[in-house]
Coordinates of C-alpha atoms in Angstrom, one line a residue:
M1 CA -22.7 -13.3 58.5
L2 CA -23.1 -13.4 54.7
L3 CA -19.4 -13.5 54.1
R4 CA -19.0 -16.3 56.7
I5 CA -21.6 -18.4 54.9
L6 CA -19.9 -17.7 51.5
K7 CA -16.5 -18.7 52.9
S8 CA -18.0 -21.9 54.3
S9 CA -19.7 -22.7 51.0
F10 CA -16.5 -22.4 49.1
L11 CA -14.5 -24.5 51.5
K12 CA -17.1 -27.3 51.6
R13 CA -17.5 -27.6 47.8
P14 CA -14.0 -27.0 46.3
K15 CA -14.5 -29.2 43.2
A16 CA -17.8 -27.4 42.2
V17 CA -16.2 -24.0 42.8
L18 CA -13.1 -24.9 40.8
F19 CA -15.2 -26.2 37.9
L20 CA -17.3 -23.0 37.9
L21 CA -14.1 -20.9 38.1
L22 CA -12.5 -22.8 35.3
S23 CA -15.6 -22.4 33.1
I24 CA -15.7 -18.7 33.5
T25 CA -12.0 -18.3 33.1
M26 CA -11.9 -20.2 29.8
G27 CA -14.9 -18.4 28.4
A28 CA -13.5 -15.0 29.3
A29 CA -10.1 -16.0 28.0
V30 CA -11.4 -17.1 24.6
A31 CA -13.7 -14.1 24.3
T32 CA -11.0 -11.7 25.3
A33 CA -8.5 -13.2 22.8
F34 CA -11.0 -13.1 19.9
L35 CA -12.2 -9.6 20.7
G36 CA -8.7 -8.4 21.1
I37 CA -7.5 -9.7 17.7
Y38 CA -10.8 -8.7 16.0
G39 CA -9.8 -5.2 15.0
E40 CA -6.0 -5.7 15.0
V41 CA -6.0 -8.9 13.0
S42 CA -8.6 -7.6 10.5
H43 CA -6.2 -4.7 9.9
K44 CA -3.3 -7.1 9.5
M45 CA -5.3 -9.3 7.1
A46 CA -6.2 -6.2 5.1
L47 CA -2.4 -5.5 4.9
E48 CA -1.8 -9.1 3.7
L49 CA -4.5 -8.7 1.1
R50 CA -2.8 -5.7 -0.3
S51 CA -0.2 -8.1 -1.8
Y52 CA -3.0 -9.1 -4.2
G53 CA -2.5 -5.8 -6.0
A54 CA -3.8 -2.3 -6.3
N55 CA -7.5 -1.8 -5.7
I56 CA -7.9 1.7 -7.2
L57 CA -7.2 2.9 -10.8
V58 CA -6.6 6.5 -11.5
E59 CA -6.8 7.5 -15.2
P60 CA -7.5 10.7 -17.2
A61 CA -11.0 11.9 -17.1
V62 CA -11.2 12.3 -20.9
T63 CA -12.7 9.4 -22.8
D64 CA -10.9 9.7 -26.2
G65 CA -7.7 8.2 -24.8
A66 CA -5.6 11.3 -25.5
G67 CA -5.5 12.6 -22.0
E68 CA -2.7 12.3 -19.5
L69 CA -2.1 13.1 -15.9
A70 CA 0.6 15.3 -14.3
E71 CA 3.4 13.6 -12.4
A72 CA 3.6 16.6 -10.1
D73 CA 0.2 15.7 -8.6
L74 CA 1.4 12.3 -7.4
K75 CA 2.8 13.7 -4.1
K76 CA -0.7 15.0 -3.3
I77 CA -2.0 11.4 -2.9
K78 CA -0.2 11.3 0.4
T79 CA -1.9 14.4 1.6
V80 CA -5.6 13.3 1.3
F81 CA -7.7 12.5 4.4
W82 CA -7.2 8.8 4.0
K83 CA -3.5 9.1 3.4
Y84 CA -2.6 6.7 6.1
N85 CA -4.8 4.0 4.5
I86 CA -2.9 4.3 1.2
T87 CA -0.1 1.7 1.4
G88 CA 1.4 2.5 -1.9
F89 CA 1.0 3.7 -5.5
A90 CA 2.8 3.5 -8.8
P91 CA 2.5 5.7 -11.9
Y92 CA 2.7 4.4 -15.4
L93 CA 3.4 6.0 -18.8
F94 CA 2.7 3.7 -21.7
G95 CA 4.0 4.1 -25.3
I96 CA 4.2 2.1 -28.5
V97 CA 7.8 1.9 -29.7
E98 CA 10.0 0.0 -32.1
L99 CA 12.1 -2.5 -30.2
E100 CA 15.3 -4.0 -31.5
A101 CA 17.6 -6.6 -30.0
G102 CA 19.7 -9.5 -31.5
G103 CA 18.8 -8.6 -35.0
R104 CA 15.0 -8.8 -34.4
K105 CA 12.7 -5.8 -34.6
E106 CA 9.0 -5.4 -33.7
R107 CA 6.6 -2.9 -32.3
G108 CA 6.0 -3.3 -28.5
V109 CA 4.9 -1.5 -25.4
V110 CA 7.3 0.4 -23.2
S111 CA 6.1 1.3 -19.7
G112 CA 7.8 3.9 -17.6
T113 CA 7.2 3.6 -13.9
W114 CA 8.6 4.0 -10.4
F115 CA 10.2 0.8 -9.1
A116 CA 11.1 2.0 -5.6
K117 CA 11.1 5.8 -5.4
E118 CA 11.8 7.6 -2.1
L119 CA 9.0 10.1 -1.8
Q120 CA 9.2 13.1 0.6
V121 CA 6.0 15.0 1.2
E122 CA 5.8 18.0 3.5
G123 CA 4.1 17.2 6.7
A124 CA 4.4 13.5 6.2
E125 CA 6.9 10.8 6.9
P126 CA 9.1 9.7 4.0
S127 CA 7.8 6.7 2.1
T128 CA 8.9 4.4 -0.7
Q129 CA 6.4 4.2 -3.7
G130 CA 6.4 2.2 -6.8
V131 CA 5.8 -1.2 -8.4
R132 CA 7.8 -3.1 -5.7
Q133 CA 5.2 -1.8 -3.1
I134 CA 2.0 -2.5 -5.0
A135 CA 3.0 -5.6 -6.9
P136 CA 5.1 -7.8 -4.5
W137 CA 4.1 -11.0 -6.4
W138 CA 6.2 -10.0 -9.4
E139 CA 8.9 -12.6 -9.8
I140 CA 12.2 -11.1 -11.0
A141 CA 14.9 -13.3 -12.5
G142 CA 17.8 -10.9 -12.0
E143 CA 17.6 -7.5 -10.3
W144 CA 15.4 -4.4 -10.2
P145 CA 16.6 -1.5 -12.3
Q146 CA 18.9 0.9 -10.4
A147 CA 20.1 3.2 -13.2
A148 CA 18.3 5.4 -15.7
D149 CA 19.4 3.1 -18.6
E150 CA 18.4 -0.2 -16.9
A151 CA 15.1 -2.0 -17.5
I152 CA 13.2 -5.2 -16.8
V153 CA 11.4 -7.1 -19.5
G154 CA 8.4 -9.4 -19.4
V155 CA 9.2 -13.1 -19.8
S156 CA 7.2 -13.5 -23.0
L157 CA 8.9 -10.5 -24.7
A158 CA 12.3 -11.8 -23.4
K159 CA 11.8 -15.2 -25.0
R160 CA 11.0 -13.7 -28.4
F161 CA 14.1 -11.4 -28.3
A162 CA 16.2 -14.0 -26.5
L163 CA 16.9 -11.5 -23.7
N164 CA 18.5 -12.3 -20.4
P165 CA 19.9 -10.2 -17.5
G166 CA 22.8 -8.3 -19.0
S167 CA 21.4 -8.2 -22.6
E168 CA 20.7 -4.9 -24.3
I169 CA 17.6 -3.7 -26.2
I170 CA 17.0 -0.5 -28.2
A171 CA 13.7 1.4 -28.1
R172 CA 12.9 3.9 -30.8
K173 CA 10.1 6.5 -31.1
D174 CA 9.8 9.3 -33.7
G175 CA 13.6 9.6 -34.3
R176 CA 14.5 9.3 -30.7
S177 CA 16.1 6.2 -29.3
R178 CA 17.3 4.8 -26.0
R179 CA 19.5 1.7 -25.3
F180 CA 18.5 -0.2 -22.2
K181 CA 20.5 -2.8 -20.3
I182 CA 18.2 -5.6 -19.1
S183 CA 18.7 -6.1 -15.4
G184 CA 15.9 -8.7 -14.9
V185 CA 13.2 -10.7 -16.5
V186 CA 9.7 -10.4 -14.8
T187 CA 7.0 -13.1 -14.5
T188 CA 3.6 -11.9 -13.5
G189 CA 1.1 -14.2 -15.2
G190 CA -0.5 -11.1 -16.9
Y191 CA -0.2 -8.6 -19.7
E192 CA 3.0 -7.2 -18.1
E193 CA 4.9 -10.2 -19.6
E194 CA 4.7 -8.5 -23.0
Q195 CA 6.1 -5.1 -21.9
L196 CA 9.4 -3.4 -21.3
F197 CA 9.6 -1.6 -18.0
A198 CA 12.0 1.3 -17.5
P199 CA 12.4 4.3 -15.1
L200 CA 9.6 6.8 -15.6
A201 CA 11.9 9.8 -16.3
T202 CA 13.7 7.9 -19.0
V203 CA 10.5 6.8 -20.8
Q204 CA 9.1 10.3 -20.6
G205 CA 12.2 11.6 -22.4
L206 CA 11.9 8.8 -25.0
L207 CA 8.2 9.6 -25.7
A208 CA 8.7 13.3 -25.4
K209 CA 6.2 13.5 -22.6
E210 CA 8.1 15.0 -19.7
G211 CA 6.2 15.3 -16.5
R212 CA 3.2 13.2 -17.9
I213 CA 1.8 9.8 -16.9
S214 CA -0.9 7.6 -18.3
R215 CA -2.4 6.2 -15.1
V216 CA -1.8 5.5 -11.5
L217 CA -2.4 2.3 -9.6
V218 CA -3.2 2.9 -5.9
S219 CA -3.2 0.3 -3.1
A220 CA -5.4 1.3 -0.1
L221 CA -6.7 -0.3 3.1
T222 CA -10.5 -0.2 2.9
V223 CA -13.5 -1.5 4.8
P224 CA -15.9 -4.0 3.2
M225 CA -18.5 -2.3 1.0
D226 CA -22.2 -2.3 2.1
E227 CA -25.4 -1.0 0.7
F228 CA -24.7 2.5 2.0
G229 CA -21.2 2.6 0.6
S230 CA -22.4 1.6 -2.8
R231 CA -24.7 4.6 -3.2
D232 CA -24.0 7.4 -5.6
P233 CA -22.6 10.3 -3.5
A234 CA -24.6 12.7 -5.8
T235 CA -27.8 11.4 -4.3
M236 CA -26.8 11.9 -0.7
N237 CA -27.7 14.7 1.6
K238 CA -25.0 16.5 3.5
L239 CA -25.0 14.3 6.6
E240 CA -25.0 11.1 4.5
Y241 CA -22.2 12.5 2.4
E242 CA -20.1 13.2 5.5
K243 CA -20.7 9.7 6.8
W244 CA -19.7 8.2 3.4
Y245 CA -16.7 10.5 3.0
C246 CA -15.5 9.7 6.5
T247 CA -15.7 5.9 6.1
A248 CA -12.8 4.1 4.4
Y249 CA -14.9 2.6 1.6
V250 CA -12.9 1.9 -1.5
T251 CA -15.2 4.4 -3.3
S252 CA -14.5 7.2 -0.8
V253 CA -10.8 6.7 -0.8
A254 CA -10.9 6.8 -4.6
K255 CA -12.8 10.0 -4.3
N256 CA -10.1 11.4 -2.1
V257 CA -7.5 10.6 -4.7
E258 CA -9.5 11.9 -7.6
E259 CA -9.9 15.3 -5.8
V260 CA -6.1 15.9 -5.8
M261 CA -5.2 14.5 -9.2
T262 CA -6.1 17.2 -11.7
G263 CA -8.2 16.0 -14.6
S264 CA -8.4 12.5 -13.3
R265 CA -11.0 9.8 -12.8
A266 CA -10.4 7.4 -9.9
K267 CA -12.4 4.2 -9.8
P268 CA -12.2 0.9 -7.7
I269 CA -10.8 -2.2 -9.3
W270 CA -13.9 -4.2 -8.3
Q271 CA -12.4 -7.7 -8.9
I272 CA -9.9 -7.1 -6.1
A273 CA -12.0 -4.7 -3.9
S274 CA -15.1 -7.0 -3.8
A275 CA -13.0 -10.1 -3.2
E276 CA -11.2 -8.5 -0.3
G277 CA -14.4 -7.1 1.2
S278 CA -16.1 -10.5 1.1
L279 CA -13.1 -12.2 2.7
L280 CA -12.9 -9.6 5.5
E281 CA -16.6 -9.8 6.2
K282 CA -16.4 -13.6 6.5
F283 CA -13.4 -13.4 8.8
N284 CA -15.2 -10.9 11.0
L285 CA -18.3 -13.1 11.1
I286 CA -16.2 -16.1 12.1
I287 CA -14.6 -14.1 15.0
I288 CA -18.0 -13.0 16.2
L289 CA -19.4 -16.5 16.0
L290 CA -16.5 -18.1 17.8
T291 CA -16.7 -15.4 20.5
S292 CA -20.5 -16.1 20.9
L293 CA -19.9 -19.8 21.1
A294 CA -17.3 -19.4 23.7
L295 CA -19.5 -17.2 25.9
T296 CA -22.5 -19.5 25.3
A297 CA -20.6 -22.6 26.3
S298 CA -19.3 -20.8 29.4
A299 CA -22.8 -19.6 30.3
I300 CA -24.2 -23.1 29.9
A301 CA -21.5 -24.6 32.1
V302 CA -22.1 -22.0 34.8
S303 CA -25.9 -22.4 34.7
T304 CA -25.6 -26.2 34.8
S305 CA -23.2 -26.0 37.8
L306 CA -25.5 -23.7 39.6
M307 CA -28.5 -25.9 39.1
A308 CA -26.6 -28.9 40.3
S309 CA -25.4 -26.9 43.3
M310 CA -29.0 -25.8 44.2
A311 CA -30.2 -29.4 43.9
E312 CA -27.4 -30.7 46.2
R313 CA -28.1 -27.9 48.8
Q314 CA -31.8 -28.3 49.1
T315 CA -31.4 -29.5 52.8
E316 CA -29.1 -26.5 53.5
V317 CA -31.7 -24.1 51.9
A318 CA -34.5 -25.6 53.9
L319 CA -32.5 -25.3 57.2
M320 CA -31.8 -21.6 56.5
K321 CA -35.5 -20.9 55.9
T322 CA -36.3 -22.8 59.1
L323 CA -33.9 -20.5 61.0
G324 CA -35.7 -17.5 59.6
A325 CA -33.9 -16.7 56.4
D326 CA -36.3 -15.3 53.7
R327 CA -36.2 -15.8 50.0
F328 CA -34.1 -12.8 49.2
Q329 CA -31.4 -13.7 51.7
V330 CA -31.1 -17.2 50.2
I331 CA -30.9 -15.7 46.7
A332 CA -28.3 -13.2 47.9
I333 CA -26.1 -16.1 49.0
F334 CA -26.1 -17.8 45.6
I335 CA -25.7 -14.5 43.8
G336 CA -22.8 -13.6 46.0
E337 CA -21.1 -16.9 45.2
V338 CA -21.5 -16.4 41.5
L339 CA -20.3 -12.7 41.6
I340 CA -17.1 -13.6 43.5
I341 CA -16.3 -16.5 41.2
S342 CA -17.2 -14.5 38.2
V343 CA -14.9 -11.5 39.2
I344 CA -12.0 -13.8 39.8
G345 CA -12.6 -15.9 36.8
G346 CA -13.1 -12.9 34.6
L347 CA -9.9 -11.3 35.7
L348 CA -7.9 -14.5 35.2
G349 CA -9.6 -15.0 31.8
Y350 CA -8.7 -11.5 30.7
L351 CA -5.0 -12.0 31.7
L352 CA -4.9 -15.3 29.9
G353 CA -6.8 -14.0 26.9
D354 CA -4.3 -11.2 26.6
Q355 CA -1.5 -13.7 26.2
L356 CA -3.5 -15.9 23.9
A357 CA -4.2 -13.0 21.6
E358 CA -0.5 -12.2 21.5
L359 CA 0.3 -15.9 20.7
I360 CA -2.2 -16.0 17.9
S361 CA -0.9 -12.8 16.3
R362 CA 2.7 -14.0 16.6
V363 CA 2.0 -17.5 15.1
V364 CA -0.3 -16.4 12.3
F365 CA 1.0 -13.0 11.3
N366 CA 4.5 -13.1 12.9
S367 CA 3.9 -9.8 14.6
R368 CA 2.7 -8.4 17.9
I369 CA -0.6 -6.7 18.7
K370 CA -1.6 -4.2 21.3
S371 CA -3.5 -5.2 24.4
P372 CA -7.1 -6.4 23.5
Y373 CA -8.5 -3.2 24.9
G374 CA -5.8 -0.8 23.7
F375 CA -8.0 0.7 21.0
S376 CA -7.1 4.1 19.5
P377 CA -9.8 6.5 18.5
L378 CA -10.7 6.8 14.8
P379 CA -10.0 10.1 13.0
S380 CA -13.0 12.3 12.4
C381 CA -13.4 14.5 9.3
L382 CA -16.8 15.9 10.2
R383 CA -15.3 19.3 11.0
L384 CA -13.6 19.5 7.6
P385 CA -15.1 21.6 4.8
L386 CA -16.2 18.6 2.7
P387 CA -16.9 19.2 -1.1
W388 CA -20.6 18.1 -0.9
P389 CA -21.9 17.5 -4.4
G390 CA -25.3 19.0 -3.5
A391 CA -23.8 22.3 -2.4

């Protein structure tokens, strides 16, 4: 009997039913799309923000400026717990040398680094590390160095020495010298424009510091900092420390790196880390607000439609009560109508939202995303023997 009444109600009010179905479908579609891209697009935005530069600086722990790090420890960076969050790193070895080119001499800075080094770590997939990964905004007029005697030079230094791709420059240090062929001129807008960049191994030989580096810049995907993430780990109890260590704060990722680099001190580059965190927080807030607005608008449309329907069907409700229907039976009819329309509209909205999320990802980030509900579990480190400071 109830099903017959519901069928008759749908057939007699097709416009009202269609409007209600459309409201639920659109609300579900928008909510599904936004919730679907919430985590995935946040991740992609974080990847895009990595083009702003490294957000962790690793330097010697000593404070007198005489300390150096071991190049051999660099591979360990890709073995830490947050290794999959580390998108790239580049080591540097700095030295003051005598530069000579075109009859001009002056003291300058030579910087040895990896430009694009293939790194193989046992138990991990091969990766390419170096300046080209962590500083994609560098503009090169020419080509990146390919050989041990090739180098790139900052645009300011190049102007003073009248250097162009194909030119040569000599670097001297304590009786040792090395002739470099300039493969490109780099423009960064920063202090790099006053430096000569050459392969790390070559500069280590020139400075007589084989196997040593001055610092490492690390680029890592992190979550926005909050009050808990800003706390000093030394003041945490064991459970708090585990929570902090197992959350991808820039501070906890830096701690990971510091643990594997002997004699190092890793610290966030706050200008970049804080700006990224603020931007991601605002983006996440916008997604939540848009989802809430879509659901609220759909709920208002549904409630308005139901109120109008009840007002129009007062005569029908009165007739049902006259024939013996009680209050709960009348309510069951209206609830049944809403449930059927909601299930159909929700299903259609989910399917439509899935395609909408795919479209947004393709248009904005030129990539595909997984189904809105294809989430993968986060790794857990709570079972690992963590180096709790209070132990």
